[in-house]
Structures are given as structure tokens and as C-alpha cells.
CSV table of C-alpha atoms and ligand atoms in Angstrom, one decimal:
chain,number,residue,atom,x,y,z
A,1,MET,CA,8.2,-32.5,43.8
A,2,ARG,CA,11.5,-30.3,43.5
A,3,LYS,CA,11.3,-26.9,44.9
A,4,THR,CA,13.4,-25.0,42.4
A,5,ILE,CA,11.7,-24.1,39.1
A,6,ILE,CA,14.1,-25.0,36.3
A,7,GLU,CA,13.9,-23.0,33.1
A,8,PRO,CA,13.7,-25.7,30.4
A,9,PHE,CA,16.2,-24.0,28.1
A,10,LYS,CA,19.7,-22.8,28.1
A,11,ILE,CA,20.7,-19.3,27.1
A,12,LYS,CA,22.5,-18.6,23.8
A,13,VAL,CA,22.1,-14.9,23.4
A,14,THR,CA,22.0,-12.5,26.2
A,15,GLU,CA,21.0,-8.9,26.8
A,16,PRO,CA,22.5,-6.9,29.8
A,17,LEU,CA,20.1,-6.0,32.6
A,18,VAL,CA,20.0,-2.3,33.3
A,19,LEU,CA,21.2,-1.8,36.9
A,20,LYS,CA,20.6,1.8,38.3
A,21,SER,CA,20.7,3.2,41.7
A,22,ARG,CA,17.5,4.3,43.7
A,23,GLU,CA,18.6,7.9,43.4
A,24,GLU,CA,19.0,7.6,39.6
A,25,ARG,CA,15.5,6.1,39.4
A,26,GLU,CA,14.0,8.9,41.6
A,27,GLU,CA,15.3,11.4,39.1
A,28,ILE,CA,14.1,9.3,36.0
A,29,LEU,CA,10.6,8.9,37.5
A,30,LYS,CA,10.2,12.5,38.3
A,31,LYS,CA,11.1,13.5,34.8
A,32,ALA,CA,8.4,11.0,33.6
A,33,ASP,CA,5.9,12.7,35.9
A,34,TYR,CA,5.7,9.4,37.7
A,35,ASN,CA,4.0,7.7,34.8
A,36,LEU,CA,5.7,4.3,34.0
A,37,PHE,CA,4.5,4.4,30.4
A,38,LEU,CA,6.7,7.6,29.9
A,39,VAL,CA,10.0,5.9,31.3
A,40,LYS,CA,12.3,4.6,28.6
A,41,SER,CA,12.8,0.9,28.6
A,42,GLU,CA,16.5,1.5,28.9
A,43,ASP,CA,15.8,2.7,32.4
A,44,VAL,CA,13.8,-0.3,33.4
A,45,THR,CA,15.5,-3.4,34.9
A,46,PHE,CA,12.6,-5.9,35.0
A,47,ASP,CA,9.8,-5.0,32.5
A,48,PHE,CA,6.5,-6.5,33.5
A,49,LEU,CA,4.3,-4.1,31.7
A,50,THR,CA,3.0,-6.8,29.4
A,51,ASP,CA,3.6,-10.3,28.1
A,52,SER,CA,2.4,-9.3,24.7
A,53,GLY,CA,5.1,-9.4,22.0
A,54,THR,CA,7.9,-9.5,24.6
A,55,THR,CA,8.7,-13.3,24.2
A,56,ALA,CA,12.4,-14.5,23.7
A,57,MET,CA,12.4,-16.4,20.6
A,58,SER,CA,14.2,-19.8,20.4
A,59,ALA,CA,17.2,-20.7,18.2
A,60,ASN,CA,14.7,-22.8,16.0
A,61,GLN,CA,12.5,-19.7,15.4
A,62,TRP,CA,15.6,-17.6,14.5
A,63,ALA,CA,16.7,-20.3,12.2
A,64,ALA,CA,13.2,-20.7,10.5
A,65,MET,CA,13.2,-16.8,9.9
A,66,MET,CA,16.5,-17.2,7.9
A,67,VAL,CA,15.0,-19.6,5.5
A,68,ALA,CA,11.8,-17.5,5.0
A,69,ASP,CA,10.5,-17.0,1.4
A,70,GLU,CA,9.7,-13.3,1.0
A,71,SER,CA,7.7,-13.7,-2.2
A,72,TYR,CA,4.8,-11.4,-2.5
A,73,ALA,CA,2.3,-14.1,-3.5
A,74,GLY,CA,2.2,-17.7,-2.8
A,75,SER,CA,5.1,-17.8,-0.4
A,76,ARG,CA,6.4,-21.1,0.9
A,77,SER,CA,6.4,-19.7,4.4
A,78,PHE,CA,2.7,-19.0,4.2
A,79,HIS,CA,1.9,-22.5,3.3
A,80,ARG,CA,4.1,-23.7,6.2
A,81,PHE,CA,2.3,-21.3,8.6
A,82,LYS,CA,-1.1,-22.2,7.3
A,83,SER,CA,-0.5,-25.9,7.6
A,84,LYS,CA,0.6,-25.5,11.2
A,85,VAL,CA,-2.5,-23.4,12.1
A,86,THR,CA,-4.7,-25.9,10.4
A,87,GLU,CA,-2.9,-28.9,12.0
A,88,ILE,CA,-3.5,-27.4,15.5
A,89,THR,CA,-7.0,-26.0,15.1
A,90,SER,CA,-8.4,-28.2,12.3
A,91,TYR,CA,-9.6,-25.0,10.6
A,92,ASP,CA,-9.1,-24.9,6.9
A,93,HIS,CA,-9.3,-21.2,6.3
A,94,VAL,CA,-6.4,-19.2,7.7
A,95,ILE,CA,-6.0,-15.5,7.4
A,96,PRO,CA,-2.7,-13.9,8.7
A,97,THR,CA,-3.0,-10.5,10.3
A,98,HIS,CA,-0.3,-8.1,11.9
A,99,GLN,CA,-1.8,-8.6,15.4
A,100,GLY,CA,-4.9,-9.6,17.4
A,101,ARG,CA,-6.8,-6.2,17.0
A,102,ALA,CA,-6.4,-6.4,13.3
A,103,SER,CA,-8.1,-9.8,13.4
A,104,GLU,CA,-10.9,-8.3,15.4
A,105,ARG,CA,-11.3,-5.3,13.3
A,106,LEU,CA,-11.7,-7.5,10.2
A,107,LEU,CA,-14.0,-10.1,11.5
A,108,PHE,CA,-16.3,-7.5,13.2
A,109,GLY,CA,-16.2,-5.3,10.2
A,110,VAL,CA,-17.7,-8.2,8.2
A,111,LEU,CA,-20.2,-9.4,10.8
A,112,LEU,CA,-21.3,-6.6,13.0
A,113,ARG,CA,-23.9,-3.8,12.4
A,114,PRO,CA,-25.2,-1.2,14.9
A,115,GLY,CA,-27.5,-2.6,17.6
A,116,MET,CA,-25.9,-6.2,17.4
A,117,LYS,CA,-24.6,-7.9,20.5
A,118,VAL,CA,-21.5,-10.2,21.2
A,119,PRO,CA,-21.5,-12.1,24.4
A,120,SER,CA,-18.2,-13.5,25.9
A,121,ASN,CA,-16.8,-14.3,29.4
A,122,ASN,CA,-15.0,-11.1,29.3
A,123,HIS,CA,-14.0,-9.2,26.2
A,124,PHE,CA,-10.4,-7.8,26.2
A,125,ASP,CA,-10.2,-4.1,25.9
A,126,THR,CA,-9.2,-4.0,22.2
A,127,THR,CA,-12.0,-6.4,21.4
A,128,ARG,CA,-14.6,-4.4,23.2
A,129,ALA,CA,-13.4,-1.2,21.5
A,130,ASN,CA,-13.6,-2.8,18.1
A,131,ILE,CA,-17.2,-4.0,18.8
A,132,GLU,CA,-18.3,-0.7,20.2
A,133,PHE,CA,-16.6,1.2,17.3
A,134,LEU,CA,-19.1,-0.5,15.0
A,135,GLY,CA,-22.1,0.5,17.2
A,136,ALA,CA,-22.6,-3.0,18.6
A,137,GLN,CA,-22.5,-4.0,22.3
A,138,ALA,CA,-19.8,-6.2,23.9
A,139,VAL,CA,-21.5,-8.1,26.8
A,140,ASP,CA,-19.5,-9.8,29.6
A,141,LEU,CA,-21.1,-12.9,31.2
A,142,VAL,CA,-18.2,-14.2,33.4
A,143,ILE,CA,-19.2,-16.3,36.4
A,144,PRO,CA,-19.7,-14.3,39.7
A,145,GLU,CA,-16.7,-15.9,41.3
A,146,GLY,CA,-14.6,-14.4,38.4
A,147,LYS,CA,-15.3,-11.0,39.8
A,148,ILE,CA,-14.1,-11.7,43.4
A,149,PRO,CA,-10.2,-11.1,43.7
A,150,ASP,CA,-9.5,-13.5,46.6
A,151,HIS,CA,-12.1,-16.2,45.8
A,152,GLU,CA,-10.3,-19.3,45.0
A,153,HIS,CA,-11.8,-21.1,42.0
A,154,PRO,CA,-9.9,-23.2,39.4
A,155,PHE,CA,-11.7,-21.9,36.3
A,156,LYS,CA,-12.5,-18.3,37.3
A,157,GLY,CA,-12.6,-17.5,33.5
A,158,ASN,CA,-15.8,-19.6,33.0
A,159,ILE,CA,-18.8,-18.0,31.4
A,160,ASP,CA,-22.1,-18.0,33.4
A,161,LEU,CA,-24.0,-20.7,31.3
A,162,SER,CA,-27.5,-19.9,32.7
A,163,ARG,CA,-27.1,-16.2,31.9
A,164,LEU,CA,-25.6,-17.2,28.5
A,165,GLU,CA,-28.7,-19.4,27.8
A,166,SER,CA,-31.3,-16.7,28.6
A,167,PHE,CA,-29.1,-14.0,26.9
A,168,CYS,CA,-29.1,-16.0,23.7
A,169,ARG,CA,-32.8,-17.0,24.0
A,170,GLU,CA,-33.7,-13.3,24.3
A,171,PHE,CA,-31.4,-11.8,21.7
A,172,LYS,CA,-30.5,-14.5,19.2
A,173,ASP,CA,-31.5,-12.5,16.2
A,174,LYS,CA,-29.1,-9.7,17.2
A,175,ILE,CA,-26.1,-12.1,17.9
A,176,PRO,CA,-24.0,-12.6,14.8
A,177,LEU,CA,-21.3,-14.6,16.8
A,178,GLY,CA,-20.6,-15.6,20.4
A,179,MET,CA,-17.1,-15.6,22.0
A,180,LEU,CA,-15.0,-17.0,24.9
A,181,THR,CA,-11.6,-15.5,25.8
A,182,ILE,CA,-9.1,-18.2,26.7
A,183,THR,CA,-7.4,-17.5,29.1
A,184,ASN,CA,-9.6,-14.6,30.4
A,185,ASN,CA,-7.1,-11.8,30.3
A,186,THR,CA,-9.4,-9.0,31.6
A,187,GLY,CA,-10.4,-11.2,34.5
A,188,GLY,CA,-6.9,-11.8,35.6
A,189,GLY,CA,-5.5,-14.4,33.1
A,190,GLN,CA,-8.0,-17.0,34.5
A,191,PRO,CA,-8.7,-20.1,32.5
A,192,VAL,CA,-11.9,-21.5,31.2
A,193,SER,CA,-12.6,-25.3,31.7
A,194,LEU,CA,-13.1,-27.7,28.8
A,195,GLU,CA,-16.5,-28.6,30.2
A,196,ASN,CA,-17.5,-24.8,30.1
A,197,ILE,CA,-16.2,-24.4,26.6
A,198,ARG,CA,-18.3,-27.5,25.5
A,199,GLU,CA,-21.5,-26.2,27.3
A,200,ALA,CA,-20.9,-22.6,25.8
A,201,ALA,CA,-20.6,-24.2,22.3
A,202,ARG,CA,-23.7,-26.2,22.8
A,203,ILE,CA,-25.7,-23.1,23.8
A,204,TYR,CA,-24.4,-21.0,20.9
A,205,HIS,CA,-25.1,-23.7,18.4
A,206,LYS,CA,-28.6,-24.6,19.7
A,207,HIS,CA,-29.5,-20.9,18.9
A,208,GLY,CA,-27.7,-20.9,15.5
A,209,ILE,CA,-24.9,-18.6,16.7
A,210,PRO,CA,-21.3,-19.2,15.4
A,211,PHE,CA,-18.8,-19.7,18.2
A,212,ILE,CA,-15.5,-17.9,17.8
A,213,LEU,CA,-12.6,-18.2,20.3
A,214,ASP,CA,-10.3,-15.3,21.4
A,215,ALA,CA,-7.5,-17.9,21.5
A,216,CYS,CA,-4.5,-15.7,22.5
A,217,ARG,CA,-3.4,-17.9,25.4
A,218,PHE,CA,-4.8,-21.3,24.2
A,219,ALA,CA,-1.8,-23.2,25.3
A,220,GLU,CA,-1.8,-21.8,28.9
A,221,ASN,CA,-5.5,-22.5,29.1
A,222,ALA,CA,-4.9,-26.1,28.0
A,223,TRP,CA,-2.3,-26.6,30.7
A,224,PHE,CA,-4.8,-25.4,33.4
A,225,ILE,CA,-7.4,-27.8,31.9
A,226,LYS,CA,-4.8,-30.7,32.2
A,227,THR,CA,-3.8,-29.8,35.7
A,228,ARG,CA,-7.1,-28.8,37.2
A,229,GLU,CA,-9.9,-30.6,35.4
A,230,ASN,CA,-9.9,-34.2,36.6
A,231,ALA,CA,-11.3,-35.8,33.4
A,232,HIS,CA,-8.2,-34.5,31.5
A,233,SER,CA,-5.3,-35.1,33.7
A,234,ASN,CA,-4.1,-37.9,31.4
A,235,SER,CA,-4.6,-36.1,28.1
A,236,SER,CA,-1.8,-34.6,26.2
A,237,ILE,CA,-1.8,-30.8,25.8
A,238,LYS,CA,-2.1,-31.3,21.9
A,239,ALA,CA,-5.2,-33.5,22.5
A,240,ILE,CA,-6.8,-30.9,24.8
A,241,VAL,CA,-5.9,-28.1,22.4
A,242,SER,CA,-7.5,-29.9,19.4
A,243,GLU,CA,-10.6,-30.6,21.5
A,244,ILE,CA,-11.0,-27.0,22.5
A,245,PHE,CA,-10.7,-25.8,18.9
A,246,SER,CA,-13.0,-28.6,17.6
A,247,LEU,CA,-15.9,-27.2,19.7
A,248,ALA,CA,-15.7,-23.7,18.1
A,249,ASP,CA,-16.2,-22.5,14.5
A,250,GLY,CA,-13.1,-20.4,14.5
A,251,CYS,CA,-10.7,-18.3,16.4
A,252,LEU,CA,-9.2,-14.8,16.6
A,253,MET,CA,-5.5,-14.8,17.6
A,254,SER,CA,-2.9,-12.4,18.9
A,255,ALA,CA,0.3,-14.4,18.2
A,256,LYS,CA,2.1,-12.0,20.4
A,257,LYS,CA,0.9,-14.2,23.3
A,258,ASP,CA,1.0,-18.0,22.8
A,259,GLY,CA,2.3,-17.7,19.3
A,260,MET,CA,5.8,-17.0,21.0
A,261,VAL,CA,6.5,-14.1,18.6
A,262,ASN,CA,7.1,-10.4,18.8
A,263,ILE,CA,4.4,-9.6,16.2
A,264,GLY,CA,1.7,-11.4,14.4
A,265,GLY,CA,-1.8,-12.8,14.5
A,266,PHE,CA,-4.5,-14.6,12.4
A,267,ILE,CA,-8.1,-15.5,11.9
A,268,ALA,CA,-8.8,-19.2,11.5
A,269,LEU,CA,-12.2,-20.5,10.5
A,270,LYS,CA,-13.9,-23.9,10.0
A,271,ASP,CA,-16.2,-22.8,7.2
A,272,SER,CA,-15.7,-20.6,4.2
A,273,THR,CA,-18.8,-18.3,4.5
A,274,TRP,CA,-17.0,-15.3,5.6
A,275,VAL,CA,-13.6,-15.9,4.0
A,276,GLN,CA,-14.1,-14.0,0.7
A,277,ASP,CA,-15.3,-10.8,2.6
A,278,LEU,CA,-12.5,-11.1,4.9
A,279,ARG,CA,-9.9,-11.5,2.2
A,280,ASN,CA,-11.3,-8.4,0.4
A,281,GLN,CA,-11.0,-6.3,3.5
A,282,LEU,CA,-7.5,-7.9,4.3
A,283,ILE,CA,-6.2,-6.7,0.8
A,284,LEU,CA,-7.4,-3.1,1.4
A,285,THR,CA,-5.7,-2.5,4.7
A,286,GLU,CA,-3.4,-5.4,5.7
A,287,GLY,CA,-1.9,-6.9,2.6
A,288,PHE,CA,-2.1,-9.9,0.2
A,289,PRO,CA,-3.8,-13.0,1.7
A,290,THR,CA,-0.5,-14.9,1.8
A,291,TYR,CA,1.2,-12.4,4.2
A,292,GLY,CA,-1.5,-10.1,5.6
A,293,GLY,CA,0.7,-7.3,7.2
A,294,LEU,CA,3.5,-9.6,8.2
A,295,ALA,CA,6.9,-10.5,6.7
A,296,ALA,CA,7.3,-14.2,5.6
A,297,ARG,CA,10.0,-14.5,8.3
A,298,ASP,CA,7.2,-13.6,10.9
A,299,LEU,CA,5.1,-16.4,9.7
A,300,GLU,CA,8.0,-18.9,9.8
A,301,ALA,CA,8.7,-17.8,13.5
A,302,LEU,CA,5.0,-18.1,14.3
A,303,ALA,CA,4.8,-21.6,12.7
A,304,VAL,CA,7.6,-22.8,15.0
A,305,GLY,CA,6.4,-20.8,18.0
A,306,LEU,CA,2.9,-22.4,18.1
A,307,ASP,CA,4.4,-25.8,18.7
A,308,GLU,CA,6.8,-24.5,21.2
A,309,ALA,CA,3.9,-23.0,23.2
A,310,MET,CA,2.3,-26.5,23.6
A,311,ASP,CA,5.6,-28.0,24.8
A,312,GLU,CA,4.7,-29.6,28.2
A,313,ASP,CA,8.1,-28.8,29.8
A,314,TYR,CA,7.7,-25.2,28.8
A,315,LEU,CA,4.2,-24.9,30.1
A,316,ARG,CA,5.0,-26.5,33.3
A,317,TYR,CA,7.8,-24.0,33.8
A,318,ARG,CA,5.7,-21.0,32.6
A,319,ILE,CA,2.7,-21.6,34.9
A,320,ALA,CA,5.0,-22.5,37.9
A,321,THR,CA,6.5,-19.1,37.5
A,322,SER,CA,3.4,-17.1,37.9
A,323,SER,CA,2.0,-19.4,40.7
A,324,TYR,CA,5.4,-19.2,42.5
A,325,MET,CA,5.3,-15.4,42.4
A,326,GLY,CA,1.7,-15.4,43.6
A,327,ARG,CA,2.3,-17.8,46.5
A,328,ARG,CA,5.5,-16.1,47.7
A,329,LEU,CA,3.7,-12.7,47.8
A,330,ASN,CA,0.8,-14.1,49.6
A,331,GLU,CA,3.1,-15.8,52.2
A,332,MET,CA,4.5,-12.4,52.7
A,333,GLY,CA,1.0,-11.0,53.4
A,334,ILE,CA,0.8,-9.2,50.1
A,335,PRO,CA,-2.7,-9.7,48.7
A,336,THR,CA,-3.3,-10.9,45.1
A,337,VAL,CA,-6.1,-12.0,42.9
A,338,ARG,CA,-6.1,-15.7,43.5
A,339,PRO,CA,-5.3,-18.1,42.0
A,340,ALA,CA,-2.4,-16.5,40.0
A,341,GLY,CA,-3.3,-16.1,36.4
A,342,GLY,CA,-1.2,-17.9,33.6
A,343,HIS,CA,0.6,-14.8,32.3
A,344,ALA,CA,0.4,-12.4,35.3
A,345,VAL,CA,0.0,-11.9,38.9
A,346,TYR,CA,-2.4,-9.0,40.0
A,347,ILE,CA,-1.6,-7.3,43.3
A,348,ASP,CA,-4.7,-6.0,45.2
A,349,ALA,CA,-3.2,-2.6,46.0
A,350,GLU,CA,-6.2,-1.3,47.8
A,351,LYS,CA,-6.0,-3.9,50.4
A,352,PHE,CA,-2.1,-3.8,50.5
A,353,LEU,CA,-2.2,-0.1,51.2
A,354,PRO,CA,-5.4,0.6,53.1
A,355,HIS,CA,-4.0,4.0,54.3
A,356,ILE,CA,-4.1,5.3,50.7
A,357,PRO,CA,-7.6,6.3,49.6
A,358,LYS,CA,-8.8,5.2,46.1
A,359,ALA,CA,-8.9,9.0,45.0
A,360,GLN,CA,-5.1,8.9,45.7
A,361,PHE,CA,-4.5,5.8,43.6
A,362,PRO,CA,-3.1,3.1,45.7
A,363,GLY,CA,-2.2,1.0,42.5
A,364,GLN,CA,-0.1,4.0,41.2
A,365,ALA,CA,1.6,4.3,44.5
A,366,LEU,CA,2.6,0.7,44.5
A,367,ALA,CA,3.6,0.7,40.8
A,368,ALA,CA,5.9,3.8,41.5
A,369,GLU,CA,7.5,2.2,44.5
A,370,LEU,CA,8.2,-1.1,42.6
A,371,TYR,CA,10.0,1.0,40.1
A,372,LEU,CA,12.0,2.9,42.6
A,373,GLN,CA,12.9,-0.2,44.7
A,374,ASP,CA,14.4,-2.3,42.0
A,375,GLY,CA,13.5,-1.0,38.5
A,376,VAL,CA,10.4,-3.2,38.1
A,377,ARG,CA,7.9,-1.8,35.7
A,378,THR,CA,4.2,-2.9,36.2
A,379,CYS,CA,0.9,-1.7,35.1
A,380,GLU,CA,-1.8,-0.1,37.2
A,381,ILE,CA,-5.3,-1.5,36.5
A,382,GLY,CA,-7.6,0.6,38.7
A,383,SER,CA,-8.7,4.2,39.1
A,384,VAL,CA,-6.0,5.7,37.0
A,385,MET,CA,-7.0,3.5,34.0
A,386,PHE,CA,-10.8,3.2,34.5
A,387,LYS,CA,-11.6,6.4,36.5
A,388,GLU,CA,-14.9,6.0,38.5
A,389,ALA,CA,-15.6,2.7,36.7
A,390,ALA,CA,-12.8,0.8,38.4
A,391,SER,CA,-14.0,-1.9,40.6
A,392,MET,CA,-10.5,-2.9,41.9
A,393,GLU,CA,-7.2,-1.2,42.4
A,394,LEU,CA,-4.8,-3.7,41.0
A,395,VAL,CA,-1.2,-3.7,39.9
A,396,ARG,CA,-0.4,-6.2,37.1
A,397,MET,CA,2.9,-7.9,36.8
A,398,ALA,CA,2.7,-9.6,33.3
A,399,PHE,CA,5.6,-12.1,32.6
A,400,PRO,CA,7.3,-12.0,29.3
A,401,ARG,CA,7.8,-15.7,28.0
A,402,ARG,CA,11.3,-17.2,28.6
A,403,VAL,CA,12.8,-13.9,29.4
A,404,TYR,CA,13.5,-13.8,33.3
A,405,THR,CA,14.8,-16.6,35.5
A,406,GLN,CA,13.8,-17.8,38.9
A,407,SER,CA,16.8,-15.8,40.5
A,408,HIS,CA,15.4,-12.6,39.0
A,409,PHE,CA,12.1,-13.5,40.6
A,410,ASP,CA,13.7,-14.1,44.0
A,411,TYR,CA,15.5,-10.8,43.8
A,412,ILE,CA,12.4,-9.0,43.1
A,413,LEU,CA,10.6,-10.9,46.0
A,414,GLU,CA,13.3,-9.6,48.3
A,415,GLY,CA,12.4,-6.1,47.2
A,416,PHE,CA,8.8,-6.8,47.9
A,417,GLN,CA,9.7,-7.8,51.4
A,418,ASP,CA,11.4,-4.4,51.8
A,419,ILE,CA,8.4,-2.5,50.5
A,420,LYS,CA,6.0,-4.5,52.8
A,421,GLU,CA,8.1,-3.6,55.9
A,422,ARG,CA,7.7,0.2,55.0
A,423,SER,CA,4.3,0.0,53.3
A,424,ARG,CA,2.8,2.5,55.8
A,425,GLU,CA,5.2,5.2,54.5
A,426,LEU,CA,4.1,4.9,50.9
A,427,ARG,CA,2.1,7.9,49.8
A,428,GLY,CA,-0.6,8.4,47.1
A,429,PHE,CA,-0.5,10.7,44.1
A,430,ARG,CA,-2.7,13.4,42.5
A,431,ILE,CA,-3.2,14.0,38.7
A,432,LYS,CA,-1.6,17.1,37.5
A,433,GLU,CA,-2.6,16.8,33.7
A,434,ALA,CA,-4.7,14.1,31.9
A,435,PRO,CA,-6.0,13.6,28.5
A,436,PRO,CA,-9.8,12.8,28.0
A,437,PHE,CA,-9.3,9.2,26.6
A,438,LEU,CA,-7.0,6.3,27.6
A,439,ARG,CA,-5.5,8.5,30.2
A,440,HIS,CA,-3.1,6.1,31.6
A,441,PHE,CA,-0.7,6.2,28.8
A,442,THR,CA,0.0,10.0,29.0
A,443,VAL,CA,-1.4,11.1,32.4
A,444,LYS,CA,1.0,13.2,34.6
A,445,PHE,CA,1.1,12.9,38.4
A,446,GLU,CA,2.6,14.6,41.4
A,447,ARG,CA,3.1,13.2,44.8
A,448,PHE,CA,1.0,13.9,47.7
B,1,PLP,C1,-3.6,-9.1,23.5
B,1,PLP,C2,-5.0,-9.5,23.3
B,1,PLP,C3,-5.8,-9.1,22.3
B,1,PLP,C4,-5.3,-8.0,21.2
B,1,PLP,O1,-4.2,-8.5,20.6
B,1,PLP,P1,-3.0,-7.4,20.0
B,1,PLP,O2,-2.1,-8.3,19.4
B,1,PLP,O3,-2.5,-6.7,21.3
B,1,PLP,O4,-3.7,-6.5,19.1
B,1,PLP,C5,-7.1,-9.6,22.1
B,1,PLP,N1,-7.5,-10.4,23.2
B,1,PLP,C6,-6.8,-10.8,24.2
B,1,PLP,C7,-7.4,-11.7,25.2
B,1,PLP,C8,-5.6,-10.3,24.4
B,1,PLP,O5,-4.7,-10.7,25.4
């Protein structure tokens, strides 16, 4: 095994990296009241806020965009996109949307009524919000190991099958659909095994419940199945992906993840039962069924991107990147959620900065320091975001696809070493001003 991770692409278009001094960043961060969401991206060197919509597209994707057919109805680009989705998922009914949460709103709007329940391993926050907005309940049934940050388990995204079975038995009349999120974003980008997907499908179907995947990171999940689930080590990614989709009745997709595009999403379904209602809703708020809130060029880029996401050289590099970052941090004595997720590494700031009490936001302290040190923008996922409901104080580094190189990572790791050596000097924060909802986006801090 070679030690150096090689990016399986060469670079044709470049964008300069912003390099500022620590003093300049001190000034910028203070002006933003220490909230990284309020820092302009032109002042950020390495942007790890999210992997969503931040992908670098390939020459083939840009080329496909140039030949897009922007006709209002019946566009050739729609048919190319639709055939690609059907080829990968085997689902015949494909509804384009502008992004994942639009797919959620449409499907749940058609299926959910107050008092209903939707089980999953973990619902992503927009998924949960769209379910709760309709008066229904989003129920998380991830395995217990999935909630313990340093518990090593190859498939921490698995759903707890015995709890799922009893939940379905008790509430089946109130469950219009059951879900699984692959990979489990809320649980740290952790994968679900093929065996777990198969068993969850069996339980849902036994109780007559349609099974819908939240498939945002289906390709990364398939790579974990290939490399961690013995029975599938000789299968191709395409074969694993087809098997995953064949077990479910449909999927919701944010193409801003494994669609390898900057905007886009879709709903794909095996059966036509809900399709007419969905299309009627789609026309009201998204657009005509052959573009659904996107330009035809977006559909073209997505059709190419879905194949590129399943390329095995790409996936090997992609997953090596996050596991390399996780491993090097752990070797340095910086605790993370283990194992590393597919798209992100989550640092356990509470453990790393034990001298900063939860009430002074250890995650925020680390996120601010990472910005000051090297211009790295991360996201606090702890008491700033969830208030008293936070069970962990994490800092998420989510990696945009095909954007940064191994030397960028090594440079950032040097910065981490520096922070580690003076970690006792880091100070917490107090909140100066905060809105009542989703406060992390606009909260203002001051230093202790
Ligand atoms: C990003 C994401 C969504 C929502 O998608 P958007 O495109 O951001 O609206 C839903 N589920 C999961 C698992 C996600 O990661």
C-alpha cells in the first residue's frame, strides 16, 4: 500500500487560495462577532463548512452543460438525466427538484398528516423539519453504538432492527413510509451495511410500509460496504449500488452531495401511485416536470456526476482523504468521532479542551481558533447549535469533493499540531446576542 494519497485527476481550472495573516483574521473574526457563518468566503482559506454543493465539477460535466437543451417542455437533457437515474436506481419515475429539501417537502406533503410517524436511522435536520412542519413525528432508531463518539464500529449508521420491528408492529397504521439515511449524516457520516438495509426493507415490507432511502451519499455508502462488509468485497460499486436501490421502493436525493453538482436533487420511485400528486405539487412550486426548478444544464451536469461519484478510483481517494485526516488527528492526540465519516471528520471538542466548560462552548472555541490559525472554516455542532439538547460538543470538518489536495491537508495538520501544543491557552465564549430559532447562523459572541 502506498502512503501518499493521489488525487485521481489533474487540474485544468484553478482558483487562488486566500492567504491572510493571523492579525488580519483576528480583525475579520472580531468584526463577525466570532461567528464563522458571518465571515465572507473571500476571507476563508480552507472552507470545510459543508460538502454540500461545493464540489468541483469535471471537464465532462462542464462540456455536458454546453450541449444542454433548455426547452421548457420535453427537453433532451431531462431524458438523458432520467435515463441515468433509472439506470442506476432501477426506478422508472423520476422527478427533478432544486435540492434535497424540496424533494422532502413534496413527498411528505403528499404522504404525511398530523399524528403520523416516520422512522429512520437518523433523520437529517431538514428532513426532520419538513416532517415536523406537517405535524408528524420523525423518529430516530440508530443502533446504540452510533451514539458513542469513540466506539469503533464499521457500520455506525445501522438502524436498530429489533426496535424498528417493535416500532412498526405498534404503529404500522400511522407509518406512511419508513426511511434510512445513507450515509447517516447526523450520526457523523457513518455508513449502513447492505445486510442492515436488507433487513430494514424486510421489516418495512412485512408491515406493508413503503421504504424510501435518503440517498444523498449512496456512492460513499457503497464504498464502505465494499471495503467493510466481507460478503461484498469482490462486488463492483455499481453492483452494490443497484442492490441497495433494489431493496427500497424509492429515494429522496440531494444531488449536492454524491450527484457531484452545485445544485440539484430528485425523487425517484419504483411505483406510480404517488407520481401524479407529486407532479401536481411540483408544477405549483418547482416547475414543469421535465426541469423541476433546475436549468437543463444542471440536469446534464448531474447525469454525468452520478457516474463520476461511483468511479472506484475517485471513491478510494475520497474515503482515504477523510480517514487520513481522522487518523493523523488521533495520532496527535486530538479526539474525533471514530471511525471517520465518509464526507467529514468530527472533532470531540469537549474532550480536546476539557478546561472549557460546556456553557462556554468548547466547539466554538476550537472553530474560532482553527480560523485564526490557518483560515480553516468549520462548523460547531454542539451547544451553540442545539442549546441544552446537545449531547456532544463537536466541530465538523466537511470536505468538498475534488477541491483540496493532500498537501492542503498536511498544511492544516501542521496547524493542528500548533493548536494542540497551546490548547490549554484557548478560551471559551459567551453569547452577546442570539435569535430564538436556528441561532448558530446569526448568533454573536464575545470572548471570555
Ligand atoms: C443535505 C442533506 C439533505 C438536504 O438536502 P439539501 O440539498 O441541502 O436541501 C437531506 N438529507 C441528508 C442526509 C443530507 O445530507
